[in-house]
Short mmCIF file of C-alpha atoms and ligand atoms in Angstrom, two decimals:
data_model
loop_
_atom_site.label_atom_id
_atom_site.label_comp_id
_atom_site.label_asym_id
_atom_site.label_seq_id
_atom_site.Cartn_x
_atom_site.Cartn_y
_atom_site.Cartn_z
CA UNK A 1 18.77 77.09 -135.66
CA UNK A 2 15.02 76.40 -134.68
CA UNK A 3 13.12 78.46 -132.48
CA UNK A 4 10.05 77.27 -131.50
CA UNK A 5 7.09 79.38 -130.47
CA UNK A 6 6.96 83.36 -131.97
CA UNK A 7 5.59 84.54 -128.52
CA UNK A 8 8.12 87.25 -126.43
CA UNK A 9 10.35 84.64 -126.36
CA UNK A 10 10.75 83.22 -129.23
CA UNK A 11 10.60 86.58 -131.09
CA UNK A 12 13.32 88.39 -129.43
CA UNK A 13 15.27 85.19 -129.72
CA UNK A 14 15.11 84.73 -133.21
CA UNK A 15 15.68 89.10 -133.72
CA UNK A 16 18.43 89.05 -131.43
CA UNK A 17 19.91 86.00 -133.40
CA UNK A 18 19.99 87.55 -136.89
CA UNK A 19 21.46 90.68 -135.44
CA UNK A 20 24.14 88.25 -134.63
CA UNK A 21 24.87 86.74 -137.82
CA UNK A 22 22.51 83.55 -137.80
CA UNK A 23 19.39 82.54 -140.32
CA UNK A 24 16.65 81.30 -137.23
CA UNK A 25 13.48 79.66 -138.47
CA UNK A 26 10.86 80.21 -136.20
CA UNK A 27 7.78 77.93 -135.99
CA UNK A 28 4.60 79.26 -134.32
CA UNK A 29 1.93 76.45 -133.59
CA UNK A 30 -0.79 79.34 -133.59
CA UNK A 31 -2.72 80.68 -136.26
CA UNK A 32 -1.11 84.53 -135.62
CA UNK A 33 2.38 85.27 -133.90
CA UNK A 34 2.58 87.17 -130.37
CA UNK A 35 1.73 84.24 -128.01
CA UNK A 36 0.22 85.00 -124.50
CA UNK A 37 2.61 88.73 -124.88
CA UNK A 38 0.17 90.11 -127.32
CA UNK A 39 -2.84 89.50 -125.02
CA UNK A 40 -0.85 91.08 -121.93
CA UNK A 41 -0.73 94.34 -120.76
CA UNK A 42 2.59 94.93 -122.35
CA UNK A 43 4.32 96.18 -118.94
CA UNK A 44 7.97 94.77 -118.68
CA UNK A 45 9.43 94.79 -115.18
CA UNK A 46 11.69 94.26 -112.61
CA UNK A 47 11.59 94.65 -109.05
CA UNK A 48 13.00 97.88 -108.35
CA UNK A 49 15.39 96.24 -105.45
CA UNK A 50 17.04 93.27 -105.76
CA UNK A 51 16.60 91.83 -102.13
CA UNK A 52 12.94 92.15 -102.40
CA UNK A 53 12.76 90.47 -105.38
CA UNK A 54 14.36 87.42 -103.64
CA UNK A 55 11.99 87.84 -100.69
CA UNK A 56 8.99 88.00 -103.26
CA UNK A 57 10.01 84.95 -105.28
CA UNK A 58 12.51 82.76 -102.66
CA UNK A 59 12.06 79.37 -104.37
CA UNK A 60 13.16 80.57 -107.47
CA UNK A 61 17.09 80.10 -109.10
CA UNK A 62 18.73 82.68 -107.64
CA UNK A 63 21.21 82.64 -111.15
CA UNK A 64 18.32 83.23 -113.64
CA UNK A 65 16.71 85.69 -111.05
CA UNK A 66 19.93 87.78 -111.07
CA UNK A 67 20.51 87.37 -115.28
CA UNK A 68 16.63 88.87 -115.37
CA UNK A 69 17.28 91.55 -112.70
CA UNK A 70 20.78 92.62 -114.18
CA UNK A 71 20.09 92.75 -117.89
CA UNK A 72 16.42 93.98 -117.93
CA UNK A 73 17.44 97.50 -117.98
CA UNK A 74 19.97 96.95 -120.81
CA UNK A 75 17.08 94.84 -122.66
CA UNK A 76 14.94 97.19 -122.63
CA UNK A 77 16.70 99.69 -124.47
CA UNK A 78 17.49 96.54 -126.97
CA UNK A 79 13.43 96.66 -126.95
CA UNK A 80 13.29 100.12 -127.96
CA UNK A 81 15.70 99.75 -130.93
CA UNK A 82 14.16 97.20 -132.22
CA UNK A 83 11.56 99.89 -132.66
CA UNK A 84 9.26 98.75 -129.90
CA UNK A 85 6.51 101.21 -129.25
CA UNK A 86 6.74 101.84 -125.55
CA UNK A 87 3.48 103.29 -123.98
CA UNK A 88 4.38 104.43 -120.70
CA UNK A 89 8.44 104.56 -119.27
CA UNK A 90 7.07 103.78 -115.81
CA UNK A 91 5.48 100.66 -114.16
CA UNK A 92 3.01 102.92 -111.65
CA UNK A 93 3.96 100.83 -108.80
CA UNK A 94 7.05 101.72 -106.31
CA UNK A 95 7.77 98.49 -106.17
CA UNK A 96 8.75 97.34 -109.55
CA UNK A 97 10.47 99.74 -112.12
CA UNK A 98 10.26 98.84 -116.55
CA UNK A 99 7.63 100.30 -119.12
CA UNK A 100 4.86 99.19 -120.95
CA UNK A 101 4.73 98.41 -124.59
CA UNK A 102 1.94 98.61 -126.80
CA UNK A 103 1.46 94.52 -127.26
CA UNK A 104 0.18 94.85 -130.80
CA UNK A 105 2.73 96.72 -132.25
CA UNK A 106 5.41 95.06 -130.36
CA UNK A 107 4.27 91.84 -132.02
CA UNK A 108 4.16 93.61 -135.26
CA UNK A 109 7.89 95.41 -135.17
CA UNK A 110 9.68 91.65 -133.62
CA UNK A 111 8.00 89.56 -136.51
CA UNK A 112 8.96 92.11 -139.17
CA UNK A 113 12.47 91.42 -138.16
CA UNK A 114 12.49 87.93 -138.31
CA UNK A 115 12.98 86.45 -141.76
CA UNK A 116 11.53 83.10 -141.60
CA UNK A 117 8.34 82.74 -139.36
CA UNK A 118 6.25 79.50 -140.31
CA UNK A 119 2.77 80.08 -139.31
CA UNK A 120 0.28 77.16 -137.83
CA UNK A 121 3.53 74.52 -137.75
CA UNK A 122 4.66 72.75 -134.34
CA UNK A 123 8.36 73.17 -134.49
CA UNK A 124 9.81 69.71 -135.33
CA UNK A 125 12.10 69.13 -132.69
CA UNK A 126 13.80 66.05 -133.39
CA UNK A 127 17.95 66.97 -132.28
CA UNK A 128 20.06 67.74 -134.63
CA UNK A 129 20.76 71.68 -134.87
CA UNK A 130 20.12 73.80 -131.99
CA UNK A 131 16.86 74.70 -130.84
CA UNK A 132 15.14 77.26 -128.73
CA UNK A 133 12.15 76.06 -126.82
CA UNK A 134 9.92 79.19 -125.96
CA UNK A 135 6.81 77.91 -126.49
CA UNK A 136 5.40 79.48 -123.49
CA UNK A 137 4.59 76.71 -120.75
CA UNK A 138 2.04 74.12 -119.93
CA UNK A 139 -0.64 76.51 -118.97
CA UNK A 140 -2.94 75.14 -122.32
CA UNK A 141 -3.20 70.93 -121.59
CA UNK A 142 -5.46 70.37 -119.03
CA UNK A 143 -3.43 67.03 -118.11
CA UNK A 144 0.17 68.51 -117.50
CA UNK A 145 -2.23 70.95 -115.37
CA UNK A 146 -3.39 68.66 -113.23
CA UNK A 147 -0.60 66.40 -112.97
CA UNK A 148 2.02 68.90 -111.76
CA UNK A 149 -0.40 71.78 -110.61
CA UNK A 150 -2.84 68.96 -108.91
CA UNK A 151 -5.92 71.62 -108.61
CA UNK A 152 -8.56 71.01 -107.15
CA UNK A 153 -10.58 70.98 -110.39
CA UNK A 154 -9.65 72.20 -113.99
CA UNK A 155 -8.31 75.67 -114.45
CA UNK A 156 -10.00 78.42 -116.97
CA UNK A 157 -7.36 79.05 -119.15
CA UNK A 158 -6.38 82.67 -119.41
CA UNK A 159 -3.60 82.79 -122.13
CA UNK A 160 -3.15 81.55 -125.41
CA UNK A 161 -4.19 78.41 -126.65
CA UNK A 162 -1.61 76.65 -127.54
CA UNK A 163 1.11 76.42 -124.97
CA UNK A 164 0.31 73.07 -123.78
CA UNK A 165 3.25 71.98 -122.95
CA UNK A 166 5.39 71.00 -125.82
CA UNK A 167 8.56 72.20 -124.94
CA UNK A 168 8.72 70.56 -121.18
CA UNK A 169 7.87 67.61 -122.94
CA UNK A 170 10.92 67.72 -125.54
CA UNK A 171 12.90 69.09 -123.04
CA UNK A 172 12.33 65.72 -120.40
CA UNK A 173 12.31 63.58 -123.01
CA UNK A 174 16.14 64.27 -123.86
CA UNK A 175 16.94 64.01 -120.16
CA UNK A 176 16.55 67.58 -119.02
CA UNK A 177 15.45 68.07 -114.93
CA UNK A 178 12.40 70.10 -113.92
CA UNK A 179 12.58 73.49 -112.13
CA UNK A 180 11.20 74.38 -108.71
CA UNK A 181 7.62 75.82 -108.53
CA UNK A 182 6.39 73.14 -110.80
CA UNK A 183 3.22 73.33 -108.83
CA UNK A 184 3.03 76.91 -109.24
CA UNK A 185 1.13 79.23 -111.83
CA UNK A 186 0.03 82.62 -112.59
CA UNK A 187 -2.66 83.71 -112.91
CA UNK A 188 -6.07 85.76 -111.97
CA UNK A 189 -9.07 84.95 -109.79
CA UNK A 190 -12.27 85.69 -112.89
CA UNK A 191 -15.57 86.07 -112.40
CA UNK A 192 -17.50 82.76 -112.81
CA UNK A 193 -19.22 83.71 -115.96
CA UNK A 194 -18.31 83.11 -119.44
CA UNK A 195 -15.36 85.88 -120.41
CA UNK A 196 -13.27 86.07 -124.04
CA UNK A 197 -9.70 86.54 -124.76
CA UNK A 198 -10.81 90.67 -125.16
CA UNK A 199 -11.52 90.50 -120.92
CA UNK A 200 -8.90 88.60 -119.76
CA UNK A 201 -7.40 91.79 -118.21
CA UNK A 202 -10.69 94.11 -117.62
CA UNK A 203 -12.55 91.05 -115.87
CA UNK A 204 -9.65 90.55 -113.56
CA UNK A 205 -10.84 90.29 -110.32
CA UNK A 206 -8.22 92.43 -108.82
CA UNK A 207 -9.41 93.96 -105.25
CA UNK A 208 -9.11 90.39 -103.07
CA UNK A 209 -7.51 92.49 -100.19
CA UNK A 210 -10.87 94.25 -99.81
CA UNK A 211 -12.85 91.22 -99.56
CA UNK A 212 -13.48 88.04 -97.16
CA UNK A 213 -12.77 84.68 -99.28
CA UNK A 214 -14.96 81.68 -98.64
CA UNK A 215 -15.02 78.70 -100.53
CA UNK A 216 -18.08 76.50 -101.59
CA UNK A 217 -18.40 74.95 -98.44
CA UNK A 218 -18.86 78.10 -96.56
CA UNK A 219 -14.96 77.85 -95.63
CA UNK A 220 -13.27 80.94 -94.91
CA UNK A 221 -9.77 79.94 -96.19
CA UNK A 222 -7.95 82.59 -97.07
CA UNK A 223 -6.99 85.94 -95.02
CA UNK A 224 -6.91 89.37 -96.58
CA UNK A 225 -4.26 90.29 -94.89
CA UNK A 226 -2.38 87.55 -96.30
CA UNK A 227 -3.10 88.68 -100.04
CA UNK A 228 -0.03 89.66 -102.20
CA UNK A 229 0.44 92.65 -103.90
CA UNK A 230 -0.25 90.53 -107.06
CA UNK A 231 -2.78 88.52 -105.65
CA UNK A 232 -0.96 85.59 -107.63
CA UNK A 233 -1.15 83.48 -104.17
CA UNK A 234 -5.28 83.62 -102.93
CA UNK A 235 -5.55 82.60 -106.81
CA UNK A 236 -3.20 79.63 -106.49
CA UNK A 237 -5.10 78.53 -102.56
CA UNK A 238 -8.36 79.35 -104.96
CA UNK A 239 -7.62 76.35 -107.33
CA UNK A 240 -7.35 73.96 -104.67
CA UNK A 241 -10.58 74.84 -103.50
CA UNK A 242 -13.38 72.83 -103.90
CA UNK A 243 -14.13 73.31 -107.69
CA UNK A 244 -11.27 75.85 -108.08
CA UNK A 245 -13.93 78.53 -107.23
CA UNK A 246 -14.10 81.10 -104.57
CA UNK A 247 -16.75 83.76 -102.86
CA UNK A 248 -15.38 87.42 -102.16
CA UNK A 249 -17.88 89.38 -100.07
CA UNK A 250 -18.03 92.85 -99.70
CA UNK A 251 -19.34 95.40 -97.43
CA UNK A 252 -20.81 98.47 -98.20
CA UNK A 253 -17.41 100.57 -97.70
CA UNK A 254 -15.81 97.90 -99.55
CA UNK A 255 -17.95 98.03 -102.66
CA UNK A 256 -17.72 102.19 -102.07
CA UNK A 257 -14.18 101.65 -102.93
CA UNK A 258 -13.25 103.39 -106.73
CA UNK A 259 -10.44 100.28 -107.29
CA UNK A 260 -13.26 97.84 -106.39
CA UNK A 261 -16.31 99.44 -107.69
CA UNK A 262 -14.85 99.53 -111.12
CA UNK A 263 -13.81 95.85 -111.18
CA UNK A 264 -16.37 94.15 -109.27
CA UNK A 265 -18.21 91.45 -111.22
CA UNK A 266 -21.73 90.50 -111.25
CA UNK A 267 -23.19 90.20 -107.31
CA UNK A 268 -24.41 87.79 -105.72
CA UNK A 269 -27.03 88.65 -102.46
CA UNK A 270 -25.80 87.43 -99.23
CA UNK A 271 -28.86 85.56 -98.93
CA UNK A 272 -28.69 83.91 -102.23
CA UNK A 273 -24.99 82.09 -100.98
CA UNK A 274 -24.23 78.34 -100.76
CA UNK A 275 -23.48 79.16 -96.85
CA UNK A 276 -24.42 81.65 -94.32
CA UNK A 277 -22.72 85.07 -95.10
CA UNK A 278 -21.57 86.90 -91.67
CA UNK A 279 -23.21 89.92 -91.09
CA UNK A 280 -22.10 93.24 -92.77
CA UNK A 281 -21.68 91.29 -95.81
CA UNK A 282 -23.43 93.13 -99.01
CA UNK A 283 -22.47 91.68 -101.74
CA UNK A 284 -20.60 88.21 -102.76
CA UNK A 285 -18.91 87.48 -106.47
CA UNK A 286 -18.20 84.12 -107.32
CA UNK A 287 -14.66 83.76 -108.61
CA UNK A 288 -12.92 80.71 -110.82
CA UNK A 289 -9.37 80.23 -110.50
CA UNK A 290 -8.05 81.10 -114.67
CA UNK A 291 -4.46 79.98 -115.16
CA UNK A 292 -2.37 82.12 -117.19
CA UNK A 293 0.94 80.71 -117.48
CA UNK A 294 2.97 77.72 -115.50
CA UNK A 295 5.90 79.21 -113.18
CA UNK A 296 7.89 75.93 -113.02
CA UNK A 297 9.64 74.07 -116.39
CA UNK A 298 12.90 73.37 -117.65
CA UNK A 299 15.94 73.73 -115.97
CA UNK A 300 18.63 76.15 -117.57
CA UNK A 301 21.93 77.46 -116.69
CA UNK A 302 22.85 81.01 -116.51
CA UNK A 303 23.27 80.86 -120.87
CA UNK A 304 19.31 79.59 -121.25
CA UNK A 305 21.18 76.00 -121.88
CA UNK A 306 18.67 72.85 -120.77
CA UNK A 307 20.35 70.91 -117.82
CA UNK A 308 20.00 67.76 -117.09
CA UNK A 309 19.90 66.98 -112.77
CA UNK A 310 23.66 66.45 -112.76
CA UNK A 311 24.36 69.66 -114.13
CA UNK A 312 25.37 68.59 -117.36
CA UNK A 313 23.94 69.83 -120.68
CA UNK A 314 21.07 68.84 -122.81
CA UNK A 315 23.09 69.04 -126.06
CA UNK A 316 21.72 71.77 -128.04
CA UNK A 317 18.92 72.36 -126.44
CA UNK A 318 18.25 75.80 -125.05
CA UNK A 319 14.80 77.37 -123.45
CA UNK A 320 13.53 80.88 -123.18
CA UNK A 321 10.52 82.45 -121.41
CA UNK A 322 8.01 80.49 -119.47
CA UNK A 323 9.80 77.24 -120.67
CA UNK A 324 12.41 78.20 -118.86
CA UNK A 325 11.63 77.33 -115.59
CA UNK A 326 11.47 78.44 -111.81
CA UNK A 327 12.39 82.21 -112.19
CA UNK A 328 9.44 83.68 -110.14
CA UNK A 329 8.95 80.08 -108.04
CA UNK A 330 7.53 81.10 -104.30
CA UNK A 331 6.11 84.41 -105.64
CA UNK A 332 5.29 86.91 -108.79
CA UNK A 333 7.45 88.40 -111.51
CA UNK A 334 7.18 89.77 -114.56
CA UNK A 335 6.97 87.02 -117.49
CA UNK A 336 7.53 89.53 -120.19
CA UNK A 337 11.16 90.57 -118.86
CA UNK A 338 12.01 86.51 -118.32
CA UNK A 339 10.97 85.96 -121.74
CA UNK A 340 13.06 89.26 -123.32
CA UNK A 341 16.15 88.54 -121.25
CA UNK A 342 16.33 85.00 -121.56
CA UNK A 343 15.39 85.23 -125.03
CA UNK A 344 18.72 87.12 -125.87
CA UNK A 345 20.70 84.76 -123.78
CA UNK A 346 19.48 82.27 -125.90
CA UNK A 347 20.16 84.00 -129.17
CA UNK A 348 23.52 84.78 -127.62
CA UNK A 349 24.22 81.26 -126.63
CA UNK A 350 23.81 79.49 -129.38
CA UNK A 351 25.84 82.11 -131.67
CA UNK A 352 28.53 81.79 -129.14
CA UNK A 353 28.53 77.82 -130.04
C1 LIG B 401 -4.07 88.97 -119.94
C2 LIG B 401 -2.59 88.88 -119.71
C3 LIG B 401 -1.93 89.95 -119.14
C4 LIG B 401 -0.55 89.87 -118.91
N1 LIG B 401 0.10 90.97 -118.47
C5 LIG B 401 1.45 90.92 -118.29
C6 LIG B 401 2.17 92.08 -117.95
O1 LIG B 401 1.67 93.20 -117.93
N2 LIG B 401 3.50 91.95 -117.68
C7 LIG B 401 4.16 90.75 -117.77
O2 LIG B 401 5.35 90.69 -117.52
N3 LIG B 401 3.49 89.63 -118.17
C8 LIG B 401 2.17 89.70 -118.45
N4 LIG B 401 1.52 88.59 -118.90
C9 LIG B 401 2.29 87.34 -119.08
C10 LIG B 401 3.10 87.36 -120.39
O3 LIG B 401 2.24 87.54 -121.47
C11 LIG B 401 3.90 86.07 -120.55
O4 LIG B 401 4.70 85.90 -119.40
C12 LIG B 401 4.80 86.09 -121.77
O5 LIG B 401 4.04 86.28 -122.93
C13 LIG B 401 5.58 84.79 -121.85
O6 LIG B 401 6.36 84.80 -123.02
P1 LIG B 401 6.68 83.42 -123.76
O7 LIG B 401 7.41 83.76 -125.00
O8 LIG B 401 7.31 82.49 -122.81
O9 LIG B 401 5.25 82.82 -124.09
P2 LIG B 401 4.14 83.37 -125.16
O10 LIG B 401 4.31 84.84 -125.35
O11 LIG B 401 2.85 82.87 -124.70
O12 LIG B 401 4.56 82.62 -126.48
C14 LIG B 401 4.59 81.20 -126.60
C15 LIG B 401 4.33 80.85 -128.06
O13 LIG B 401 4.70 79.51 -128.34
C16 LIG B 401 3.77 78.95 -129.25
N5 LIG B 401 3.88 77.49 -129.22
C17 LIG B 401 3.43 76.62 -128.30
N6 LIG B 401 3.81 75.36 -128.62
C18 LIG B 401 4.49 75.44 -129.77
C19 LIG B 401 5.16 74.48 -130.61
N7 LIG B 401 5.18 73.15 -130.31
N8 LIG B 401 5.78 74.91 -131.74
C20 LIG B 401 5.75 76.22 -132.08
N9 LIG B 401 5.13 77.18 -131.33
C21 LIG B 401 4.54 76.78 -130.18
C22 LIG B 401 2.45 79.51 -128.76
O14 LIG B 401 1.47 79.43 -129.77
C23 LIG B 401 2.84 80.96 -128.43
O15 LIG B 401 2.69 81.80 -129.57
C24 LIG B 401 0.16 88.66 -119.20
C25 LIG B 401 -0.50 87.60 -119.82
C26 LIG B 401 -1.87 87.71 -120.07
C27 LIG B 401 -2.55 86.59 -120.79
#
């Protein structure tokens, strides 16, 4: 059994399948194990109702949305076994219920578990024995990007490196059908300065409800009103923007505001904007759209098995994680808990045969 990728996925795939009696080898294209999950926050959620889940993310499958919603809980205490250092047993948000996980040693107790992990090596994924894709998405190429994504110009990548797409592009080239939300990403509207894998979550610019959004053109395109709870949707109208780049201005009591004060990147004076700010405004920040992992991919069945569009089965071909497509389509969800609880489907599937 291959699994390829030692992100969340791929990890608690190939633990999971030695629990269950089979020898994984798990091939990590990066230089270090952990994927886009040791980066993360570490919080691993679900919403806390089931209804407003489908509300939140309506385009999604409603079968893999109710597999991630039903087992999470379950999965999580799986997590804990494992030895998973959890941080906090609460999300700090009503809506959503899970815990967070400190990312480095969750990276650290998964790969101790797994026997064979073959650093810096693609997986070769020619058919033959079953393999797990989980190699975390298209979020990495530039050209799947823009071809399925179509933004207006190319997205700062805030993730790891090297998911670019090499387990979509297995998966289609054995005949497997695409998800919904292929156009869709997460991801977080940055300040338009240079930031390092050590910001992506401080330099978050996380306060849009609070702000007017203009674009270059002096276009005011987006509502605040109309801003998620995860902000996941100005950031997706941001990237087809004109340069994928936005303007939030502030007023005074905005700025005055603790949860944007202490996020707020570097200001820009009304006066020294591409357009002409409306009055009250008293500070802008100029904001990139940063993509950190593709919501659409591979279609599975309610086992993490590949389908092809008539329903029939990729033969031996499973995916876990963000290659596992359409889960969150329409909306936001947690791509830790896709990645855990589709990861032991997988491992579960292929032991089952
Ligand atoms: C800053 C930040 C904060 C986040 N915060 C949260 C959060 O709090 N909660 C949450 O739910 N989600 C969060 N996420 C998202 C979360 O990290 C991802 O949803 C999750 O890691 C996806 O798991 P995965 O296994 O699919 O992909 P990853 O964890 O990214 O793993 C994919 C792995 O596959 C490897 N790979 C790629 N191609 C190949 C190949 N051909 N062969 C072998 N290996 C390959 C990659 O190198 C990578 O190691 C955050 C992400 C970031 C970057």
């Amino acid at each position: 059994m291959i699994v390829a990728g030692a992100g969340m996925a791929g990890l608690v795939t190939a633990v999971r399948a030695r629990e269950l009696g089979l020898a994984p080898v798990v091939y990590e294209k990066g230089t270090r194990p952990g994927g886009s999950m040791l980066l993360s926050s570490g919080v691993v959620w679900r919403h806390a109702d089931w209804q407003a889940f489908r509300l939140e993310c309506p385009a999604g499958d409603e079968r893999s949305q109710r597999l991630v919603w039903e087992r999470l809980d379950d999965a999580l205490d799986w997590l804990r076994s494992v030895g998973a250092p959890v941080v906090q047993d609460e999300t700090e948000n009503p809506l959503t219920t899970g815990m967070r996980f400190d990312t480095r040693r969750l990276t650290e107790r998964l790969s101790s578990r797994v026997k064979t992990l073959r650093l810096g090596e693609p997986a070769p994924l020619e058919a033959g024995e079953p393999v797990v894709l989980a190699t975390g998405g298209f979020g990495g190429s530039p050209d799947l990007v823009a071809r399925y994504i179509e933004p207006a110009s190319p997205l700062r990548l805030r993730g790891n490196p090297w998911s670019t797409g090499d387990g979509l592009v297995h998966g289609l080239e054995r005949g497997a059908a695409l998800s919904t939300g292929m156009a869709e990403f997460y991801g977080r509207n940055m300040p338009d300065t240079p930031w390092t894998e050590a910001e992506y979550v401080a330099a978050a610019q996380l306060y849009a409800r609070r702000a007017r959004i203009f674009d270059e053109d002096g276009v005011e395109f987006f509502q605040a009103d109309d801003v998620s709870w995860s902000e996941t949707n100005v950031v997706q109208a941001t990237a087809r923007r004109p340069g994928a780049l936005a303007y939030y201005l502030l007023t005074e009591d905005a700025l005055a505001d603790p949860g944007v004060a202490s996020r707020v990147g570097p200001r820009i004076a009304p006066g020294k904007l591409p357009f002409i700010a409306p009055a009250g405004t008293s500070a802008a920040v100029r904001v990139v759209a940063s993509i950190t992992h593709t919501i659409g991919g591979l279609r599975v069945d309610e086992r993490a098995r590949v389908v092809r569009d008539d329903g029939s089965l990729v033969d031996g071909l499973y995916a876990a994680g963000v290659d596992a497509g359409g889960v969150a389509a329409g909306g936001y969800a947690s791509g830790l808990a896709q990645a855990l609880v589709l990861g032991l489907v997988a491992a579960e599937s292929v032991a089952a045969g």
